[in-house]
CSV table of C-alpha atoms in Angstrom, one decimal:
chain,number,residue,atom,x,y,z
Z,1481,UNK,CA,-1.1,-26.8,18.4
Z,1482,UNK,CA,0.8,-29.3,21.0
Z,1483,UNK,CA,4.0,-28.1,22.6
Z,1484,UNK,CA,6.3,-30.5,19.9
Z,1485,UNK,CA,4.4,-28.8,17.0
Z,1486,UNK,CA,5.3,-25.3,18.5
Z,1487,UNK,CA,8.7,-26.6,19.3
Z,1488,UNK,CA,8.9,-27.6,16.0
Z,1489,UNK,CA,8.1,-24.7,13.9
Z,1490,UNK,CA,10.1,-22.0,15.8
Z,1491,UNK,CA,12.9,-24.5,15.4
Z,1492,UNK,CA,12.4,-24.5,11.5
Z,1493,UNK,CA,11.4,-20.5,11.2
Z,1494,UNK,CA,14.9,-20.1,13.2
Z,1495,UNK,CA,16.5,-22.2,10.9
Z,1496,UNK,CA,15.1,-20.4,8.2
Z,1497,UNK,CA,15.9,-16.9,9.1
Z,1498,UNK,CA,19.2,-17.2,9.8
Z,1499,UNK,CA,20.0,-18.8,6.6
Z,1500,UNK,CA,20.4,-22.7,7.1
Z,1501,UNK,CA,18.8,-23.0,3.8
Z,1502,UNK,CA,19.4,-21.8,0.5
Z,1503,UNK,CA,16.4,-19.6,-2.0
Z,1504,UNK,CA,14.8,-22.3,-4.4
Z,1505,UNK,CA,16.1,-25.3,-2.0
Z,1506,UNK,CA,13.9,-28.1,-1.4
Z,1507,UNK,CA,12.7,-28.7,2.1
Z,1508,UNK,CA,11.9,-32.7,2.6
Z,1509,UNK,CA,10.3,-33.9,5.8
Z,1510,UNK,CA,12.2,-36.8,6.2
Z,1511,UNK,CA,15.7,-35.0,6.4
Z,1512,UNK,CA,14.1,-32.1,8.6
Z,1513,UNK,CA,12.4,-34.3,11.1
Z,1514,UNK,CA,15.6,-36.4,11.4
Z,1515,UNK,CA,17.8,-32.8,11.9
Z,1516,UNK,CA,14.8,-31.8,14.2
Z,1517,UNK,CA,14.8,-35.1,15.7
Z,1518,UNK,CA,11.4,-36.0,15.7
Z,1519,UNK,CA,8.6,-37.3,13.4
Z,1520,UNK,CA,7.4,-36.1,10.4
Z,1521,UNK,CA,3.7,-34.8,11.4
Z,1522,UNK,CA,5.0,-32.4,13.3
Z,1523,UNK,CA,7.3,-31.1,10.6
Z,1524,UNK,CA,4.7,-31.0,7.9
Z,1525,UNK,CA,1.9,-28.8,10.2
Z,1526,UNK,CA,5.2,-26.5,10.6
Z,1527,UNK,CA,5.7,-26.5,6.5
Z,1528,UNK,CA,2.3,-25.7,6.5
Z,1529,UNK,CA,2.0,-22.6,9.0
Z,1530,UNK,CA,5.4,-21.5,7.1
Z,1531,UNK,CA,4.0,-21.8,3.9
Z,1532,UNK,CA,1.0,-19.7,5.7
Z,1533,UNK,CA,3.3,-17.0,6.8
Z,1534,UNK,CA,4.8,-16.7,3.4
Z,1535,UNK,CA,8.3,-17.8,4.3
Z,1536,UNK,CA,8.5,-20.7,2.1
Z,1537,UNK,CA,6.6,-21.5,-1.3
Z,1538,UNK,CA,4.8,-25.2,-2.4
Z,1539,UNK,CA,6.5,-26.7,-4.8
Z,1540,UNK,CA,4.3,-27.5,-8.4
Z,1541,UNK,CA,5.8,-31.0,-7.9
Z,1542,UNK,CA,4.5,-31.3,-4.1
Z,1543,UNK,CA,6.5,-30.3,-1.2
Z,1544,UNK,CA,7.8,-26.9,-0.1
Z,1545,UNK,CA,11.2,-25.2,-1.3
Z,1546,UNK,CA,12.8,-22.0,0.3
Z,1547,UNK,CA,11.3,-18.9,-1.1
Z,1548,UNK,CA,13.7,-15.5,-1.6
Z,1549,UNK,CA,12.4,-12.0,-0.6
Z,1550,UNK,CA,13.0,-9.0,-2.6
Z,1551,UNK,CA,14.5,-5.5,-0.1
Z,1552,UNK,CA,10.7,-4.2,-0.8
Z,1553,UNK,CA,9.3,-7.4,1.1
Z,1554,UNK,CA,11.6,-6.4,3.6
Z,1555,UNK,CA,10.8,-2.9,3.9
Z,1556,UNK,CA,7.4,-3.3,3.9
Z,1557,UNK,CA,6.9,-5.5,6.6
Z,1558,UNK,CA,9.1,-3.3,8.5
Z,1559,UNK,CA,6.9,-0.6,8.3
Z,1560,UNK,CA,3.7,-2.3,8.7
Z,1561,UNK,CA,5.5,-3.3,11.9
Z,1562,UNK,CA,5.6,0.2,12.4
Z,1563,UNK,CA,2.3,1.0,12.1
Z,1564,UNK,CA,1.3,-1.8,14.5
Z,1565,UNK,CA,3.4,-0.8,17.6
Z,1566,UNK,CA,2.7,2.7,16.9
Z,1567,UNK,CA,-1.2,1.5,17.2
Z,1568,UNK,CA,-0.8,-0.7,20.4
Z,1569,UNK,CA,1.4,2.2,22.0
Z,1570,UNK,CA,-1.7,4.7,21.2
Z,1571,UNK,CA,-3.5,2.2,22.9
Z,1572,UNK,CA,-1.5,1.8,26.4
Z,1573,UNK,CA,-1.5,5.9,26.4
Z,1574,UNK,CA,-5.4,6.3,25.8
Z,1575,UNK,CA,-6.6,3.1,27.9
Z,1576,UNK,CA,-3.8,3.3,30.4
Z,1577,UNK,CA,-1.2,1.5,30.9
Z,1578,UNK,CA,-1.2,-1.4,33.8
Z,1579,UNK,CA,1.7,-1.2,36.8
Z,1580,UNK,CA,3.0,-4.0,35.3
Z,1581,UNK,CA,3.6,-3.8,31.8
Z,1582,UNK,CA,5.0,0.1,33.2
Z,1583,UNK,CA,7.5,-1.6,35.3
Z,1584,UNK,CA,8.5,-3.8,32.8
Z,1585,UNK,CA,8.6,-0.9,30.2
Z,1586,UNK,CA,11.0,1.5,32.8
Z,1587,UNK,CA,13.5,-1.6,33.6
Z,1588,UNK,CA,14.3,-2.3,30.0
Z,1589,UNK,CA,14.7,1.8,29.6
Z,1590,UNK,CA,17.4,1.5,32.9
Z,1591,UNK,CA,18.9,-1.3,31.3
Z,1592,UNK,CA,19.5,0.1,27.8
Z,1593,UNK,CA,20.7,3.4,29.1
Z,1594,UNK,CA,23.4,1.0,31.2
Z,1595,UNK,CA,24.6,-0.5,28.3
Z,1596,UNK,CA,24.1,2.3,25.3
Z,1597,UNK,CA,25.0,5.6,27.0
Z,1598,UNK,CA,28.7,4.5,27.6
Z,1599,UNK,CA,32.0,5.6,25.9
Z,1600,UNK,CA,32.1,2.6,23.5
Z,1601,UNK,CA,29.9,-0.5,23.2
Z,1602,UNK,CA,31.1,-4.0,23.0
Z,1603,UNK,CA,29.9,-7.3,21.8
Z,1604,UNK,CA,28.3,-8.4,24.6
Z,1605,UNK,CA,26.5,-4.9,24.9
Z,1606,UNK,CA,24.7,-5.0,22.1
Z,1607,UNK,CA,23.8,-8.4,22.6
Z,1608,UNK,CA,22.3,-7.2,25.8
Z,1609,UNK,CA,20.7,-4.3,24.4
Z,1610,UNK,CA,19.2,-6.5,21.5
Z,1611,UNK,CA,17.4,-9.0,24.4
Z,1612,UNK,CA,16.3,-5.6,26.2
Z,1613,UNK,CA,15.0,-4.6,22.8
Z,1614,UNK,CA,12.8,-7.5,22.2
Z,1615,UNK,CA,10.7,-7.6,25.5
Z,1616,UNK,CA,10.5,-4.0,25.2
Z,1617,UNK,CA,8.5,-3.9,22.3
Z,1618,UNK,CA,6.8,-7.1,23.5
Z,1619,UNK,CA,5.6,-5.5,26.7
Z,1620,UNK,CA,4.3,-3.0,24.4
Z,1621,UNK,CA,2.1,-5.5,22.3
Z,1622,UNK,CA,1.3,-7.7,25.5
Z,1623,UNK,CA,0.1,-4.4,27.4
Z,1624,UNK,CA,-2.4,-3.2,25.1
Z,1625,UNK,CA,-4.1,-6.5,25.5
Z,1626,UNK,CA,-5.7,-6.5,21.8
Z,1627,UNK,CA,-5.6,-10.0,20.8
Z,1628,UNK,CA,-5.9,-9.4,17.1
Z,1629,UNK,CA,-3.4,-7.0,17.2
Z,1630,UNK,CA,-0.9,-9.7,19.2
Z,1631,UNK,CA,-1.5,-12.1,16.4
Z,1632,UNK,CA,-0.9,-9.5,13.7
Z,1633,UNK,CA,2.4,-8.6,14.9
Z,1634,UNK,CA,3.0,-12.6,15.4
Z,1635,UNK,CA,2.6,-12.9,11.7
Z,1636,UNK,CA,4.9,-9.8,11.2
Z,1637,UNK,CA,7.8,-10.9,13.6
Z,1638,UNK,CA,8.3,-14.4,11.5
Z,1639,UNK,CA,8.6,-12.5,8.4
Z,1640,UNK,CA,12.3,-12.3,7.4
Z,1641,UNK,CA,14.7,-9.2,8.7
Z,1642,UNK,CA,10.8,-7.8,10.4
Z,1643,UNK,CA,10.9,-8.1,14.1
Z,1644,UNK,CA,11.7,-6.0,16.3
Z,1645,UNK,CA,15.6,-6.9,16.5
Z,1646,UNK,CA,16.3,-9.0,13.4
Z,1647,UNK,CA,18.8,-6.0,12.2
Z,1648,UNK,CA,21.0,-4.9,15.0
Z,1649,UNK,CA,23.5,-6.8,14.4
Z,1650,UNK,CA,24.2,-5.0,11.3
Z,1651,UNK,CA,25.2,-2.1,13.9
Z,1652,UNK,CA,27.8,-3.9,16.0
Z,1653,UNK,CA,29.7,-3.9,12.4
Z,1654,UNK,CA,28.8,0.4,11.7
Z,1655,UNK,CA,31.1,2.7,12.7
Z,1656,UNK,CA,28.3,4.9,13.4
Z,1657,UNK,CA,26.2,2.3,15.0
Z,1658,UNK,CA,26.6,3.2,18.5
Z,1659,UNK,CA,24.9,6.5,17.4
Z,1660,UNK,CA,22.0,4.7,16.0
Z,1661,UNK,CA,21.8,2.8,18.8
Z,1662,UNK,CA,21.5,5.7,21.1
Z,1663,UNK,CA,19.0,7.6,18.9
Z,1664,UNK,CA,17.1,4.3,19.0
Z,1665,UNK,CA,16.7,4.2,22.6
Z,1666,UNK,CA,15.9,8.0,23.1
Z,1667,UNK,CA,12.8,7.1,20.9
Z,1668,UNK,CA,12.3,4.3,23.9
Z,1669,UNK,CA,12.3,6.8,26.2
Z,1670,UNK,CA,9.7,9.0,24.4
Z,1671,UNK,CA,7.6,6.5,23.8
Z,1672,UNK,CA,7.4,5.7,27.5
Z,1673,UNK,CA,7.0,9.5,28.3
Z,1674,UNK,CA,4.0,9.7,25.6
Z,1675,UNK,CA,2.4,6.5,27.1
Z,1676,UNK,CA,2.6,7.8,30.5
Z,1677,UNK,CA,1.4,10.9,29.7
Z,1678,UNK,CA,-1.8,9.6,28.0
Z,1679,UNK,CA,-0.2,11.2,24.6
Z,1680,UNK,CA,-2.1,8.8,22.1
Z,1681,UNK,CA,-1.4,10.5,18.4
Z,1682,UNK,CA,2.4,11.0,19.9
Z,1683,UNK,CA,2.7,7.5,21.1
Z,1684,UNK,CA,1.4,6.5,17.9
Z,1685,UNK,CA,3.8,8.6,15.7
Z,1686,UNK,CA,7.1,7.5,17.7
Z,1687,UNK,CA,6.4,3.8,17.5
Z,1688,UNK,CA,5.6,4.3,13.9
Z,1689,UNK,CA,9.2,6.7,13.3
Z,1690,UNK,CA,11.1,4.2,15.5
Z,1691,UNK,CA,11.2,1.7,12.2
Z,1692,UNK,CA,13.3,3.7,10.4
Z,1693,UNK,CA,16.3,2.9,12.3
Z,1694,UNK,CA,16.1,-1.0,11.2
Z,1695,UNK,CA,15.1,0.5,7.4
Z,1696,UNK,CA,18.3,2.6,7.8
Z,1697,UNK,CA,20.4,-0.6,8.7
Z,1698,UNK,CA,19.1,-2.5,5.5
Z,1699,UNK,CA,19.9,0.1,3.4
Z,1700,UNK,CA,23.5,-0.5,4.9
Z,1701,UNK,CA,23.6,-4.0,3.8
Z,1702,UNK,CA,22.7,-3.1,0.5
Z,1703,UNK,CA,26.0,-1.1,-0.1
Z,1704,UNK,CA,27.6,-4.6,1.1
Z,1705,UNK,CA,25.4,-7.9,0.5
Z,1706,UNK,CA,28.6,-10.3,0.9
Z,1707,UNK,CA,29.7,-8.5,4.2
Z,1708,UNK,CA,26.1,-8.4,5.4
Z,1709,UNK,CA,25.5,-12.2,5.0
Z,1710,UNK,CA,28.5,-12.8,6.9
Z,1711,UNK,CA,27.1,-10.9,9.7
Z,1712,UNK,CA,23.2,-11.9,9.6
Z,1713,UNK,CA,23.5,-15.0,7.3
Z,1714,UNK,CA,19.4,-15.2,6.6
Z,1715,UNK,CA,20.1,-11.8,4.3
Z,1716,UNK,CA,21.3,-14.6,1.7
Z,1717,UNK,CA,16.9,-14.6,1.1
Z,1718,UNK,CA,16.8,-11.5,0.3
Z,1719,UNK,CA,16.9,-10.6,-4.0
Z,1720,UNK,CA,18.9,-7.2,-4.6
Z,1721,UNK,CA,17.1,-7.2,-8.3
């Protein structure tokens, strides 16, 4: 894949998941590559790979419409996310894990506990402690260096409302969020401990626990679908029935 078609498609998925378009709406190439502003090969290999990663549908009349996602879509590839990072962190505490990827691992624990173990959290904070998130739980993926297990969790992070950050905004809204959030990054710090201390079946049980704080933020939106679209806007894909 050239660098425009990778431009291309994370362009689209983003457009996707945060709700540009509507379930059951068509997707043309010509009005995408002209919003994407470039040519129309590049946008149908991206249809393609999306229609591969199950976030959009063909169409019987040719073409590709938006596909909706039912909350047990949702859940589930939340907790096969789970199991993944639960597996590659089993992995960096049996094989070891590298200087790097541990240095990587204690900065983003220093930088959460900056921003999460505080009186009250702002905006800003949890945006910050949503960008620590993700390379957290990349380094994680990257240090086990399994390259079937990188593309598995590739596959899993484009599914909607399943990577590793895709819910926390839902908290910034909670009153009990901040909580969460702490509880959250405690389990970061386990994790680490379990890794460094060549704890495999622990390692393995904490990544695969840690999921249930992004389950616990769907169910959430579920007492509140209008409120939650408002405040992660892809949620509109997602079928309550």
């Amino acid at each position: 894949m050239t660098s425009q078609q990778s431009r291309v498609l994370v362009q689209l998925r983003g457009l996707i998941l945060n709700g540009t378009f509507a379930p059951g709406e068509r997707l043309a190439e010509i009005p995408l590559s002209e919003r994407l502003n470039t040519s129309r090969t590049p946008v149908r290999q991206a249809l393609v790979s999306l229609e591969h990663e199950g976030l959009i549908e063909a169409s019987p009349g040719g073409g590709y419409h938006m596909r909706s996602f039912t909350m047990q879509d949702v859940s589930d590839a939340i907790r096969m996310r789970g199991v993944i990072e639960g597996f590659a962190a089993r992995l960096l505490a049996e094989n070891g894990a590298s200087r790097r990827t541990m240095k990587i691992l204690k900065d983003c624990l220093e930088e959460g506990d900056a921003v999460v173990f505080k009186a009250s959290m702002d905006l800003d904070d949890y945006a910050r402690y949503a960008q620590m998130n993700d390379r957290f739980h990349q380094a994680i993926i990257d240090g086990c260096a399994n390259k079937t297990l990188a593309r598995t969790m590739e596959t899993l992070n484009s599914q909607a409302f399943a990577a590793a950050s895709a819910t926390l905004p839902m908290q910034s809204s909670m009153e009990e969020g901040h909580e969460w959030m702490k509880q959250a990054h405690r389990t970061h710090h386990a994790i680490v401990q379990a890794i460094e201390k060549h704890q495999g079946s622990r390692a393995q049980a904490l990544g695969e626990e840690h999921v249930e704080i992004a389950r616990q933020n769907l169910d959430f939106a579920m007492e509140d679908p209008e409120r939650a679209a408002k405040i992660l806007p892809g949620f509109q894909l997602v079928r309550l029935m």
